[in-house]
Amino acid sequence: MYGSIAAIGAGLAVLGAGIGIGQIGGKAVEGIARNPEASGKITTAMLIAAALIEGVALFGVVIGLLGGAK
Amino acid sequence: MSVKMSSINLRRFLLLTCVFFFFNNAFSSSSSKEKEFNVGEMIMHHVKDAHEWHLWGPEHGGTSIYLPVILYDNGLKMFSSDNFYHGEESTTIDHKTHQSVNFYKGVGPAKGYALYHEKIYKLDNNNNLKIEEGHVHGNTKPFDVSITKNVVSLFIGALLLFLIMFSVARFYKKNGAVAPKGIAKFMEPLILFVRDDIAKENIKHNKHHKFLPYLTTVFFFIWINNLLGLIPIFPGGANLTGNITVTLFLALCTLFLTLIYSNKNYWTHIFATPGVPLVLLPIMIPIEIVGIFTKPFALMIRLFANITAGHIIILALISIIFINKSAYWGALSVPMALFISILELLVAALQAYLFAMLSALFIGAAVEEAHH
Amino acid sequence: MDLVLPDFGLLFWTGLVFCSLLFLLAKFAWKPILGAVNAREQKIADSLELAEKTKQEMQTLKAENDALLKQARIERDKMLNEARIQADKFVEEAKAKAKEEAQKIVNSAKESIENEKAAAMSELKTHVGAISLEIAEKLLQSELSSDGKQKALIEKFVDNISMN
């Protein structure tokens, strides 16, 4: 029972992160399309932002793992 | 060039697929005969550390490398983990859930110790373990510095990395400052990538030279161990960079580097953030102080969770075959596992890059001079 | 749960291995590799700089050559000019001298002509005097042959004398 609730939590966390990273990716591609010379800098900034968001999602996953391991 | 690369990749994929098939057979022969196949247990068993390195065959009685156990408990004790795995298989009752729990009692030099979920405990006076809700209560743990599966993997990864980099260095020593060839040609762009795009980019005022050895070491260390973790057979397969202890250590290194080399400007930004009204400082200061620790904490969690999640996904996909007890499910699970494996190759490099880059970013913030 | 709990033994080994790896790589790998790469980059940068410098030097050399050539040309022109002026001067001088000489000759010729003329004149005068004397003598002889004629003449002379 704990495991399934934890799985729902992890799923919710991943949902949020998915939306966030999707936004970042989309905007980054838009930015690169508008200004192709800045693609390197945009990619770096995108990766940093994605990593930070992903970190939050992974906290959720870890909490899910903690719950699942009980 | 690209044609050559793709053919190499193709060969690698085929090899990986073969390896997966081989593993499928090994698993199916072992699990279907004995008890019910427990996916969660199998996956947890894989992603956790162990005192043996399981090669093939059934989990009990298959072929394993038994690694040395080193304990400090009234003097240094060293013996093979064989003394647990081929010791006394015992059962005790969980005090809370009242279910029977299996563990190993050591024999020979390991007498008086028990191995439960790959952790070593001292047996109590009744020669037993006291377990509540799956956790050991009451039994003390000896000081355990065993050479576990992850430690062996650590040795292999470090040795491999050293040999590669040493041979690169030897090339330059022999040939002087010339255009690189062979392995140096392969590694040099990567090293320069770390130098230019990670260190120089994030650590300003030309201060990156001091931190370059750490950043390159951390980048290649994480990368090579990520890749080793993706190899399903012996020299690889350990979940080293997906182990919280390893990522904890690396994150601590970054934390200490930022703290040791932090300058006045860094602390000014924490205790008197420019542009923040005095009234808000009591709120800002705790936030900033917590921020010092959450950054490396996020580094630790990110690497751990990414790599562990990758291992779990691949294993879960492979497990589809065993849950359904039919090799035909391999037609679904193997391509999916293959796809995730390829994705993990990317993640392996990406996480190494992110760890090194964020470390450089934090160090860069700590050593940055005030600019107005 | 113990998936997210650090393990002391592994922490110990990780620390040991990572720190020694860091030390060994820093000493035996990163230092020579980055040293060689830096040296190579320095070499390339130096070569580029040298090439740039050489180019610059070539340019200055060329500019210098051009300047030298230009100066030489100017000097040559100047020399030619001077020579021309000198020649002109010589010619002018020669012309002037010649003119002067000619003038002198002409002058002396004029002078001698004048002298000759004067001499001729005085001679002519003497001749004319002598002739007029002779004529006067002959005239007087013929005129003063009678007294009336003598008287008339005297009268005429006296009339001509104005008493002023």
Coordinates of C-alpha atoms in Angstrom, one line a residue:
Chain A
M1 CA 0.0 0.0 0.0
Y2 CA 2.8 2.4 0.9
G3 CA 4.5 1.5 -2.3
S4 CA 1.5 2.4 -4.5
I5 CA 1.0 5.8 -2.8
A6 CA 4.7 6.5 -3.1
A7 CA 4.4 5.6 -6.8
I8 CA 1.5 8.1 -7.2
G9 CA 3.7 10.8 -5.5
A10 CA 6.6 10.0 -7.7
G11 CA 4.3 10.2 -10.7
L12 CA 3.0 13.6 -9.7
A13 CA 6.6 14.9 -9.2
V14 CA 7.6 13.6 -12.6
L15 CA 4.5 15.2 -14.1
G16 CA 5.4 18.6 -12.8
A17 CA 9.0 18.2 -13.9
G18 CA 7.9 17.0 -17.3
I19 CA 5.8 20.1 -17.9
G20 CA 8.7 22.3 -16.6
I21 CA 11.4 20.7 -18.7
G22 CA 9.1 20.6 -21.7
Q23 CA 8.6 24.4 -21.4
I24 CA 12.4 24.9 -21.1
G25 CA 13.1 22.7 -24.1
G26 CA 10.4 24.4 -26.2
K27 CA 11.4 27.9 -25.3
A28 CA 15.1 27.1 -25.9
V29 CA 14.3 25.7 -29.4
E30 CA 12.3 28.9 -30.0
G31 CA 15.2 31.0 -28.8
I32 CA 17.6 29.1 -31.0
A33 CA 15.3 29.5 -34.0
R34 CA 15.2 33.2 -33.5
N35 CA 18.9 33.6 -32.8
P36 CA 20.9 30.7 -34.1
E37 CA 24.2 32.3 -33.2
A38 CA 23.4 32.1 -29.5
S39 CA 22.6 28.3 -29.6
G40 CA 25.6 27.4 -27.5
K41 CA 24.7 29.7 -24.7
I42 CA 21.0 28.9 -24.8
T43 CA 21.8 25.2 -24.7
T44 CA 24.0 25.7 -21.6
A45 CA 21.4 27.8 -19.8
M46 CA 18.7 25.3 -20.8
L47 CA 20.7 22.4 -19.4
I48 CA 21.3 24.2 -16.1
A49 CA 17.6 25.1 -15.7
A50 CA 16.5 21.6 -16.7
A51 CA 19.0 20.1 -14.2
L52 CA 17.6 22.3 -11.4
I53 CA 14.0 21.3 -12.2
E54 CA 15.0 17.7 -12.6
G55 CA 16.6 17.9 -9.2
V56 CA 13.2 18.8 -7.7
A57 CA 11.6 15.9 -9.5
L58 CA 14.3 13.6 -8.3
F59 CA 13.6 14.6 -4.7
G60 CA 10.1 13.4 -5.3
V61 CA 11.4 10.2 -6.8
V62 CA 13.7 9.6 -3.9
I63 CA 10.8 10.2 -1.4
G64 CA 8.9 7.7 -3.5
L65 CA 11.8 5.3 -3.2
L66 CA 11.8 5.9 0.6
G67 CA 8.1 5.1 0.8
G68 CA 8.4 2.1 -1.5
A69 CA 11.2 0.6 0.5
K70 CA 9.1 0.4 3.7
Chain B
M1 CA 34.2 8.8 -40.1
S2 CA 30.5 8.9 -39.3
V3 CA 29.9 5.7 -41.2
K4 CA 32.7 4.0 -39.2
M5 CA 31.3 5.3 -35.9
S6 CA 27.8 4.1 -36.7
S7 CA 29.0 0.7 -37.6
I8 CA 30.9 0.5 -34.3
N9 CA 27.7 1.6 -32.5
L10 CA 25.7 -1.0 -34.3
R11 CA 28.1 -3.7 -33.3
R12 CA 27.9 -2.5 -29.7
F13 CA 24.1 -2.6 -29.8
L14 CA 24.1 -6.1 -31.1
L15 CA 26.5 -7.1 -28.4
L16 CA 24.3 -5.5 -25.8
T17 CA 21.3 -7.3 -27.1
C18 CA 23.1 -10.6 -27.0
V19 CA 24.1 -9.9 -23.4
F20 CA 20.5 -9.1 -22.5
F21 CA 19.3 -12.4 -24.1
F22 CA 22.0 -14.2 -22.2
F23 CA 20.8 -12.7 -18.9
N24 CA 17.2 -13.5 -19.7
N25 CA 18.1 -17.2 -19.9
A26 CA 20.1 -17.0 -16.7
F27 CA 17.3 -15.4 -14.8
S28 CA 14.5 -17.6 -16.1
S29 CA 16.3 -20.8 -15.3
S30 CA 16.9 -19.6 -11.7
S31 CA 13.7 -17.9 -10.7
S32 CA 11.0 -19.9 -12.2
K33 CA 12.0 -23.1 -10.5
E34 CA 12.3 -21.9 -7.0
K35 CA 10.0 -19.2 -5.5
E36 CA 7.8 -16.5 -7.0
F37 CA 9.9 -14.0 -8.9
N38 CA 9.9 -10.7 -6.9
V39 CA 10.7 -7.8 -9.2
G40 CA 11.1 -5.2 -6.5
E41 CA 13.5 -7.5 -4.6
M42 CA 15.6 -8.3 -7.6
I43 CA 15.9 -4.7 -8.6
M44 CA 16.7 -3.6 -5.1
H45 CA 19.3 -6.4 -4.9
H46 CA 20.9 -5.1 -8.0
V47 CA 21.0 -1.4 -7.2
K48 CA 22.3 -1.9 -3.7
D49 CA 25.7 -2.7 -2.6
A50 CA 26.7 -6.4 -1.9
H51 CA 29.5 -8.4 -0.4
E52 CA 29.6 -10.7 -3.4
W53 CA 29.7 -10.1 -7.1
H54 CA 27.1 -12.3 -8.6
L55 CA 28.2 -13.5 -12.1
W56 CA 25.6 -15.9 -13.3
G57 CA 23.5 -18.9 -12.3
P58 CA 20.8 -18.9 -9.5
E59 CA 21.1 -16.4 -6.8
H60 CA 21.9 -19.1 -4.2
G61 CA 24.4 -21.5 -5.6
G62 CA 25.3 -19.7 -8.8
T63 CA 28.7 -18.4 -9.7
S64 CA 29.8 -15.4 -7.6
I65 CA 33.0 -13.7 -6.7
Y66 CA 33.1 -13.6 -2.9
L67 CA 34.7 -10.4 -1.8
P68 CA 36.7 -9.8 1.4
V69 CA 34.9 -8.6 4.5
I70 CA 37.0 -6.3 6.6
L71 CA 35.6 -5.5 10.1
Y72 CA 37.1 -3.5 12.9
D73 CA 35.6 -5.0 16.0
N74 CA 38.1 -5.5 18.9
G75 CA 40.9 -5.6 16.3
L76 CA 40.9 -5.9 12.6
K77 CA 39.1 -9.0 11.2
M78 CA 39.3 -10.0 7.6
F79 CA 37.7 -13.0 5.9
S80 CA 35.8 -14.0 2.7
S81 CA 32.1 -13.2 2.4
D82 CA 31.9 -16.8 1.4
N83 CA 31.6 -17.4 5.2
F84 CA 28.2 -15.7 5.1
Y85 CA 26.8 -16.8 1.7
H86 CA 27.8 -20.4 2.3
G87 CA 27.2 -20.1 6.0
E88 CA 24.1 -20.9 8.0
E89 CA 20.8 -19.8 6.3
S90 CA 18.7 -18.7 9.3
T91 CA 15.2 -17.5 9.8
T92 CA 13.8 -15.2 12.5
I93 CA 10.4 -13.7 13.2
D94 CA 9.8 -10.0 12.7
H95 CA 8.6 -8.6 16.0
K96 CA 6.1 -6.2 14.5
T97 CA 4.8 -7.9 11.3
H98 CA 5.2 -11.5 12.6
Q99 CA 6.5 -12.6 9.2
S100 CA 9.6 -14.9 8.9
V101 CA 12.7 -13.1 7.7
N102 CA 15.8 -14.8 6.2
F103 CA 19.3 -13.9 7.0
Y104 CA 22.8 -15.5 7.0
K105 CA 24.8 -16.4 10.1
G106 CA 28.5 -16.5 9.5
V107 CA 30.6 -19.5 10.0
G108 CA 34.3 -20.0 10.6
P109 CA 36.0 -16.6 11.0
A110 CA 32.6 -14.9 10.6
K111 CA 31.1 -16.7 13.5
G112 CA 29.1 -14.3 15.7
Y113 CA 28.1 -12.0 12.8
A114 CA 25.1 -12.0 10.7
L115 CA 24.4 -10.8 7.1
Y116 CA 21.0 -9.3 6.7
H117 CA 20.2 -7.3 3.5
E118 CA 23.9 -7.1 2.7
K119 CA 24.6 -5.4 6.1
I120 CA 26.7 -7.1 8.8
Y121 CA 25.4 -7.2 12.3
K122 CA 26.7 -8.7 15.5
L123 CA 24.5 -11.5 16.8
D124 CA 23.0 -10.9 20.2
N125 CA 23.3 -13.2 23.2
N126 CA 20.6 -15.5 21.9
N127 CA 22.7 -15.9 18.8
N128 CA 19.9 -14.1 16.8
L129 CA 18.9 -10.8 15.2
K130 CA 16.0 -8.7 16.4
I131 CA 14.0 -7.4 13.5
E132 CA 11.2 -4.9 13.6
E133 CA 9.3 -4.0 10.4
G134 CA 12.2 -5.2 8.3
H135 CA 14.8 -3.2 10.2
V136 CA 17.3 -4.5 12.7
H137 CA 16.8 -3.2 16.2
G138 CA 19.1 -3.8 19.1
N139 CA 22.0 -5.5 17.3
T140 CA 25.1 -3.5 17.0
K141 CA 26.9 -3.1 13.7
P142 CA 30.7 -3.6 13.7
F143 CA 32.9 -1.1 12.0
D144 CA 32.5 -2.3 8.4
V145 CA 35.1 -1.3 5.8
S146 CA 34.6 -4.3 3.6
I147 CA 35.7 -4.5 -0.1
T148 CA 32.1 -4.6 -1.4
K149 CA 30.9 -4.9 -5.0
N150 CA 30.9 -1.1 -5.3
V151 CA 34.4 -0.8 -3.8
V152 CA 35.7 -3.3 -6.4
S153 CA 33.9 -1.3 -9.1
L154 CA 35.4 1.8 -7.7
F155 CA 38.9 0.3 -8.0
I156 CA 38.3 -0.9 -11.5
G157 CA 36.9 2.5 -12.6
A158 CA 39.7 4.4 -11.0
L159 CA 42.4 2.1 -12.4
L160 CA 40.9 2.3 -15.9
L161 CA 40.7 6.0 -15.7
F162 CA 44.2 6.3 -14.5
L163 CA 45.6 4.0 -17.2
I164 CA 43.7 5.9 -19.9
M165 CA 44.9 9.3 -18.8
F166 CA 48.4 8.1 -18.0
S167 CA 48.7 6.8 -21.6
V168 CA 47.4 10.1 -22.9
A169 CA 50.0 11.9 -20.7
R170 CA 52.7 9.5 -22.0
F171 CA 51.9 10.4 -25.5
Y172 CA 52.6 14.1 -24.8
K173 CA 55.7 13.3 -22.8
K174 CA 57.1 11.3 -25.7
N175 CA 56.0 13.5 -28.6
G176 CA 56.0 17.0 -27.0
A177 CA 53.6 19.6 -27.9
V178 CA 52.3 18.2 -31.2
A179 CA 48.9 17.4 -32.7
P180 CA 47.5 14.5 -30.8
K181 CA 47.2 10.9 -32.2
G182 CA 45.5 7.7 -31.1
I183 CA 44.0 7.8 -27.6
A184 CA 45.3 11.3 -27.0
K185 CA 43.4 12.5 -30.0
F186 CA 40.2 11.0 -28.5
M187 CA 40.7 12.3 -25.0
E188 CA 42.1 15.8 -25.7
P189 CA 38.9 17.4 -27.0
L190 CA 37.1 16.0 -23.9
I191 CA 39.8 17.5 -21.5
L192 CA 39.7 20.7 -23.4
F193 CA 35.9 20.7 -23.2
V194 CA 36.1 20.4 -19.4
R195 CA 38.8 23.2 -19.4
D196 CA 37.1 25.6 -21.7
D197 CA 33.4 25.0 -21.5
I198 CA 33.1 23.9 -17.8
A199 CA 36.0 25.5 -15.9
K200 CA 36.8 28.7 -17.8
E201 CA 33.2 29.4 -18.6
N202 CA 32.0 29.3 -15.0
I203 CA 35.1 30.4 -12.9
K204 CA 36.0 33.9 -13.8
H205 CA 39.0 36.1 -13.4
N206 CA 41.3 33.3 -14.7
K207 CA 41.1 31.5 -11.4
H208 CA 40.0 28.2 -13.0
H209 CA 43.5 26.7 -13.1
K210 CA 43.5 25.8 -9.5
F211 CA 40.2 23.9 -9.8
L212 CA 40.9 22.2 -13.1
P213 CA 42.4 19.0 -11.7
Y214 CA 39.4 18.5 -9.5
L215 CA 36.9 19.3 -12.2
T216 CA 38.5 17.0 -14.8
T217 CA 38.9 14.2 -12.3
V218 CA 35.3 14.5 -11.1
F219 CA 34.0 14.6 -14.7
F220 CA 35.9 11.6 -16.0
F221 CA 35.4 9.7 -12.7
I222 CA 31.7 10.0 -12.9
W223 CA 31.5 9.4 -16.6
I224 CA 33.6 6.3 -16.6
N225 CA 31.8 4.8 -13.6
N226 CA 28.4 5.6 -15.2
L227 CA 29.5 3.8 -18.3
L228 CA 30.9 0.9 -16.3
G229 CA 27.5 0.7 -14.5
L230 CA 25.8 0.2 -17.8
I231 CA 27.8 -2.8 -18.8
P232 CA 25.7 -5.7 -17.6
I233 CA 28.5 -8.2 -17.0
F234 CA 31.4 -8.5 -14.6
P235 CA 33.7 -5.6 -14.9
G236 CA 30.7 -3.4 -14.9
G237 CA 27.1 -3.6 -13.6
A238 CA 27.7 -2.2 -10.2
N239 CA 25.6 0.7 -9.3
L240 CA 28.5 2.9 -8.1
T241 CA 27.5 6.4 -9.2
G242 CA 24.0 5.5 -8.3
N243 CA 25.1 4.9 -4.7
I244 CA 24.2 7.8 -2.3
T245 CA 27.5 7.3 -0.5
V246 CA 29.6 8.0 -3.5
T247 CA 27.6 10.9 -4.6
L248 CA 27.6 12.2 -1.1
F249 CA 31.4 12.1 -1.1
L250 CA 31.7 14.0 -4.4
A251 CA 29.1 16.6 -3.3
L252 CA 31.0 17.1 -0.1
C253 CA 34.2 17.7 -2.1
T254 CA 32.5 20.4 -4.0
L255 CA 31.0 21.9 -0.8
F256 CA 34.4 22.0 0.9
L257 CA 36.0 23.5 -2.1
T258 CA 33.4 26.3 -2.2
L259 CA 33.8 26.9 1.5
I260 CA 37.6 26.8 1.5
Y261 CA 38.1 29.1 -1.4
S262 CA 35.1 31.4 -0.8
N263 CA 36.1 35.0 -0.6
K264 CA 34.7 38.1 1.1
N265 CA 32.4 38.9 -1.8
Y266 CA 30.7 35.5 -1.5
W267 CA 30.0 35.9 2.2
T268 CA 28.8 39.5 1.6
H269 CA 26.3 38.1 -0.8
I270 CA 25.1 35.7 1.9
F271 CA 25.0 38.0 4.9
A272 CA 24.3 41.3 3.3
T273 CA 22.9 40.6 -0.1
P274 CA 23.3 43.7 -2.1
G275 CA 20.0 45.4 -2.9
V276 CA 18.1 43.7 -0.2
P277 CA 16.5 46.0 2.4
L278 CA 17.8 45.7 6.0
V279 CA 14.4 44.5 7.2
L280 CA 14.4 41.5 4.9
L281 CA 17.8 40.4 6.0
P282 CA 16.6 38.2 8.9
I283 CA 14.7 36.2 6.3
M284 CA 17.3 36.3 3.6
I285 CA 20.2 35.2 5.7
P286 CA 18.8 31.8 6.8
I287 CA 17.6 31.2 3.2
E288 CA 21.1 31.9 1.8
I289 CA 22.8 29.8 4.5
V290 CA 20.5 26.9 3.7
G291 CA 21.3 27.6 0.0
I292 CA 24.9 26.8 0.7
F293 CA 24.0 23.3 1.6
T294 CA 21.1 22.6 -0.7
K295 CA 23.2 23.2 -3.8
P296 CA 25.6 20.3 -3.1
F297 CA 22.7 18.3 -1.7
A298 CA 20.9 18.6 -5.0
L299 CA 24.1 17.6 -6.7
M300 CA 24.2 14.4 -4.6
I301 CA 20.6 13.6 -5.1
R302 CA 20.6 14.3 -8.9
L303 CA 23.5 12.0 -9.7
F304 CA 22.2 9.3 -7.3
A305 CA 18.6 9.4 -8.5
N306 CA 19.4 9.6 -12.2
I307 CA 21.8 6.7 -12.3
T308 CA 19.7 4.5 -10.0
A309 CA 16.5 5.3 -11.9
G310 CA 18.3 4.3 -15.1
H311 CA 19.3 1.0 -13.6
I312 CA 15.8 0.4 -12.2
I313 CA 14.1 1.2 -15.5
I314 CA 16.3 -1.2 -17.5
L315 CA 15.9 -4.0 -14.9
A316 CA 12.2 -3.4 -14.7
L317 CA 11.8 -3.6 -18.5
I318 CA 13.8 -6.8 -18.6
S319 CA 11.7 -8.1 -15.7
I320 CA 8.6 -8.0 -17.9
I321 CA 9.8 -11.3 -19.4
F322 CA 9.9 -12.9 -15.9
I323 CA 6.7 -11.5 -14.7
N324 CA 4.9 -13.0 -17.6
K325 CA 7.1 -16.1 -17.6
S326 CA 7.4 -16.1 -21.4
A327 CA 10.4 -15.5 -23.6
Y328 CA 8.1 -14.0 -26.2
W329 CA 7.7 -10.9 -24.1
G330 CA 11.4 -10.3 -24.9
A331 CA 10.2 -9.0 -28.3
L332 CA 8.7 -6.1 -26.3
S333 CA 11.1 -5.7 -23.4
V334 CA 14.4 -6.1 -25.1
P335 CA 13.9 -3.3 -27.6
M336 CA 12.6 -1.1 -24.9
A337 CA 15.5 -1.9 -22.6
L338 CA 17.9 -1.4 -25.5
F339 CA 16.4 2.0 -26.1
I340 CA 16.7 3.0 -22.4
S341 CA 20.3 1.7 -22.4
I342 CA 21.1 4.0 -25.3
L343 CA 19.4 6.8 -23.5
E344 CA 21.4 6.0 -20.4
L345 CA 24.6 6.3 -22.5
L346 CA 23.6 9.9 -23.1
V347 CA 22.6 10.4 -19.4
A348 CA 25.9 9.0 -18.3
A349 CA 27.8 11.7 -20.1
L350 CA 25.2 14.4 -19.3
Q351 CA 25.2 13.7 -15.6
A352 CA 29.0 13.8 -15.5
Y353 CA 28.8 17.1 -17.4
L354 CA 26.2 18.5 -15.1
F355 CA 28.0 17.5 -12.0
A356 CA 31.2 19.1 -13.2
M357 CA 29.6 22.1 -14.6
L358 CA 27.4 22.8 -11.5
S359 CA 30.5 22.3 -9.3
A360 CA 32.4 24.8 -11.4
L361 CA 29.4 27.2 -11.1
F362 CA 29.3 26.9 -7.3
I363 CA 33.1 27.3 -7.1
G364 CA 32.9 30.2 -9.5
A365 CA 30.3 31.9 -7.4
A366 CA 32.6 31.4 -4.3
V367 CA 35.7 32.9 -5.9
E368 CA 34.0 35.7 -7.9
E369 CA 35.3 39.2 -7.3
A370 CA 32.9 42.0 -6.7
H371 CA 32.0 43.9 -9.8
H372 CA 30.2 47.2 -10.0
Chain C
M1 CA 15.3 2.9 3.1
D2 CA 19.0 1.9 3.3
L3 CA 19.2 2.8 -0.4
V4 CA 19.3 6.5 0.6
L5 CA 21.5 6.0 3.7
P6 CA 25.2 6.5 3.3
D7 CA 27.4 3.6 4.3
F8 CA 30.6 4.4 6.2
G9 CA 32.7 1.7 4.7
L10 CA 32.0 2.8 1.1
L11 CA 32.5 6.4 2.1
F12 CA 35.9 5.5 3.4
W13 CA 36.9 3.7 0.3
T14 CA 35.5 6.3 -2.0
G15 CA 37.4 9.0 -0.2
L16 CA 40.6 7.1 -0.3
V17 CA 40.3 6.1 -3.9
F18 CA 39.0 9.4 -5.2
C19 CA 41.6 11.5 -3.3
S20 CA 44.5 9.3 -4.5
L21 CA 43.1 9.3 -8.0
L22 CA 42.9 13.1 -7.9
F23 CA 46.4 13.3 -6.6
L24 CA 47.8 10.7 -9.2
L25 CA 45.9 12.2 -12.1
A26 CA 46.8 15.7 -11.2
K27 CA 50.5 14.8 -11.0
F28 CA 50.8 12.2 -13.8
A29 CA 48.0 13.1 -16.2
W30 CA 46.5 16.6 -16.0
K31 CA 49.8 18.3 -15.4
P32 CA 51.6 16.9 -18.4
I33 CA 48.6 16.8 -20.7
L34 CA 47.5 20.4 -20.0
G35 CA 51.1 21.5 -20.0
A36 CA 51.6 20.0 -23.4
V37 CA 48.3 21.4 -24.7
N38 CA 49.1 24.8 -23.3
A39 CA 52.6 24.7 -24.7
R40 CA 51.1 23.8 -28.1
E41 CA 48.5 26.5 -27.9
Q42 CA 51.2 28.9 -26.9
K43 CA 53.4 27.7 -29.8
I44 CA 50.5 28.3 -32.2
A45 CA 49.7 31.6 -30.7
D46 CA 53.4 32.6 -30.9
S47 CA 53.6 31.4 -34.5
L48 CA 50.6 33.4 -35.4
E49 CA 52.0 36.4 -33.6
L50 CA 55.3 35.9 -35.3
A51 CA 53.6 35.7 -38.7
E52 CA 51.7 38.8 -37.9
K53 CA 54.8 40.5 -36.8
T54 CA 56.7 39.4 -39.9
K55 CA 53.8 40.6 -42.0
Q56 CA 54.0 43.9 -40.2
E57 CA 57.7 44.1 -40.7
M58 CA 57.4 43.3 -44.3
Q59 CA 54.9 46.1 -44.6
T60 CA 57.1 48.6 -42.8
L61 CA 60.0 47.4 -45.0
K62 CA 58.0 47.8 -48.1
A63 CA 56.8 51.2 -46.9
E64 CA 60.4 52.1 -46.2
N65 CA 61.5 50.9 -49.6
D66 CA 58.7 52.9 -51.2
A67 CA 59.7 56.0 -49.2
L68 CA 63.3 55.5 -50.2
L69 CA 62.3 55.0 -53.8
K70 CA 60.2 58.1 -53.7
Q71 CA 62.9 60.1 -52.1
A72 CA 65.4 58.9 -54.7
R73 CA 63.0 59.9 -57.4
I74 CA 62.5 63.3 -55.8
E75 CA 66.3 63.7 -55.5
R76 CA 66.7 62.6 -59.1
D77 CA 64.1 65.1 -60.2
K78 CA 65.8 67.7 -58.1
M79 CA 69.1 66.9 -59.6
L80 CA 67.7 67.0 -63.1
N81 CA 66.1 70.2 -62.4
E82 CA 69.2 71.7 -61.0
A83 CA 71.1 70.5 -63.9
R84 CA 68.6 72.0 -66.2
I85 CA 68.7 75.2 -64.3
Q86 CA 72.5 75.1 -64.4
A87 CA 72.5 74.5 -68.1
D88 CA 70.0 77.2 -68.6
K89 CA 72.1 79.5 -66.5
F90 CA 75.2 78.5 -68.5
V91 CA 73.4 79.2 -71.8
E92 CA 72.0 82.4 -70.4
E93 CA 75.4 83.5 -69.2
A94 CA 77.0 82.5 -72.5
K95 CA 74.2 84.3 -74.3
A96 CA 74.7 87.4 -72.1
K97 CA 78.4 87.2 -72.6
A98 CA 78.1 86.8 -76.3
K99 CA 75.6 89.7 -76.4
E100 CA 78.0 91.8 -74.3
E101 CA 80.8 90.9 -76.5
A102 CA 78.8 91.7 -79.6
Q103 CA 77.7 95.0 -78.0
K104 CA 81.3 95.7 -77.2
I105 CA 82.3 95.0 -80.8
V106 CA 79.4 97.0 -82.1
N107 CA 80.3 99.8 -79.7
S108 CA 83.9 99.8 -80.6
A109 CA 82.9 99.7 -84.3
K110 CA 80.6 102.6 -83.7
E111 CA 83.3 104.4 -81.8
S112 CA 85.7 103.8 -84.6
I113 CA 83.1 104.8 -87.1
E114 CA 82.5 107.9 -85.1
N115 CA 86.1 108.6 -84.9
E116 CA 86.5 108.0 -88.6
K117 CA 83.5 110.2 -89.2
A118 CA 84.9 112.9 -87.0
A119 CA 88.3 112.6 -88.7
A120 CA 86.6 112.6 -92.1
M121 CA 84.5 115.6 -91.0
S122 CA 87.4 117.6 -89.8
E123 CA 89.3 116.7 -92.9
L124 CA 86.2 117.6 -94.9
K125 CA 86.0 120.8 -92.9
T126 CA 89.6 121.7 -93.6
H127 CA 89.0 120.8 -97.3
V128 CA 85.7 122.8 -97.3
G129 CA 87.6 125.7 -95.6
A130 CA 90.3 125.6 -98.1
I131 CA 87.9 125.3 -101.0
S132 CA 85.7 128.1 -99.6
L133 CA 88.8 130.2 -99.1
E134 CA 89.7 129.5 -102.6
I135 CA 86.2 130.2 -103.8
A136 CA 86.1 133.3 -101.6
E137 CA 89.4 134.4 -103.0
K138 CA 88.2 133.8 -106.5
L139 CA 84.8 135.4 -105.7
L140 CA 86.4 138.4 -104.1
Q141 CA 88.8 138.8 -106.9
S142 CA 85.8 138.8 -109.3
E143 CA 83.5 140.8 -107.1
L144 CA 85.8 143.4 -105.8
S145 CA 87.0 144.2 -109.2
S146 CA 84.8 147.4 -109.3
D147 CA 84.3 150.0 -106.6
G148 CA 80.5 149.9 -106.8
K149 CA 80.4 146.3 -106.2
Q150 CA 82.6 146.8 -103.2
K151 CA 80.3 149.5 -101.8
A152 CA 77.1 147.5 -102.3
L153 CA 78.6 144.6 -100.5
I154 CA 79.7 146.7 -97.6
E155 CA 76.2 148.1 -97.4
K156 CA 74.7 144.7 -97.4
F157 CA 76.9 143.5 -94.5
V158 CA 76.1 146.6 -92.5
D159 CA 72.4 146.0 -92.9
N160 CA 72.7 142.5 -91.7
I161 CA 74.5 143.7 -88.5
S162 CA 71.8 144.2 -86.0
M163 CA 72.6 146.5 -83.2
N164 CA 71.3 144.6 -80.4

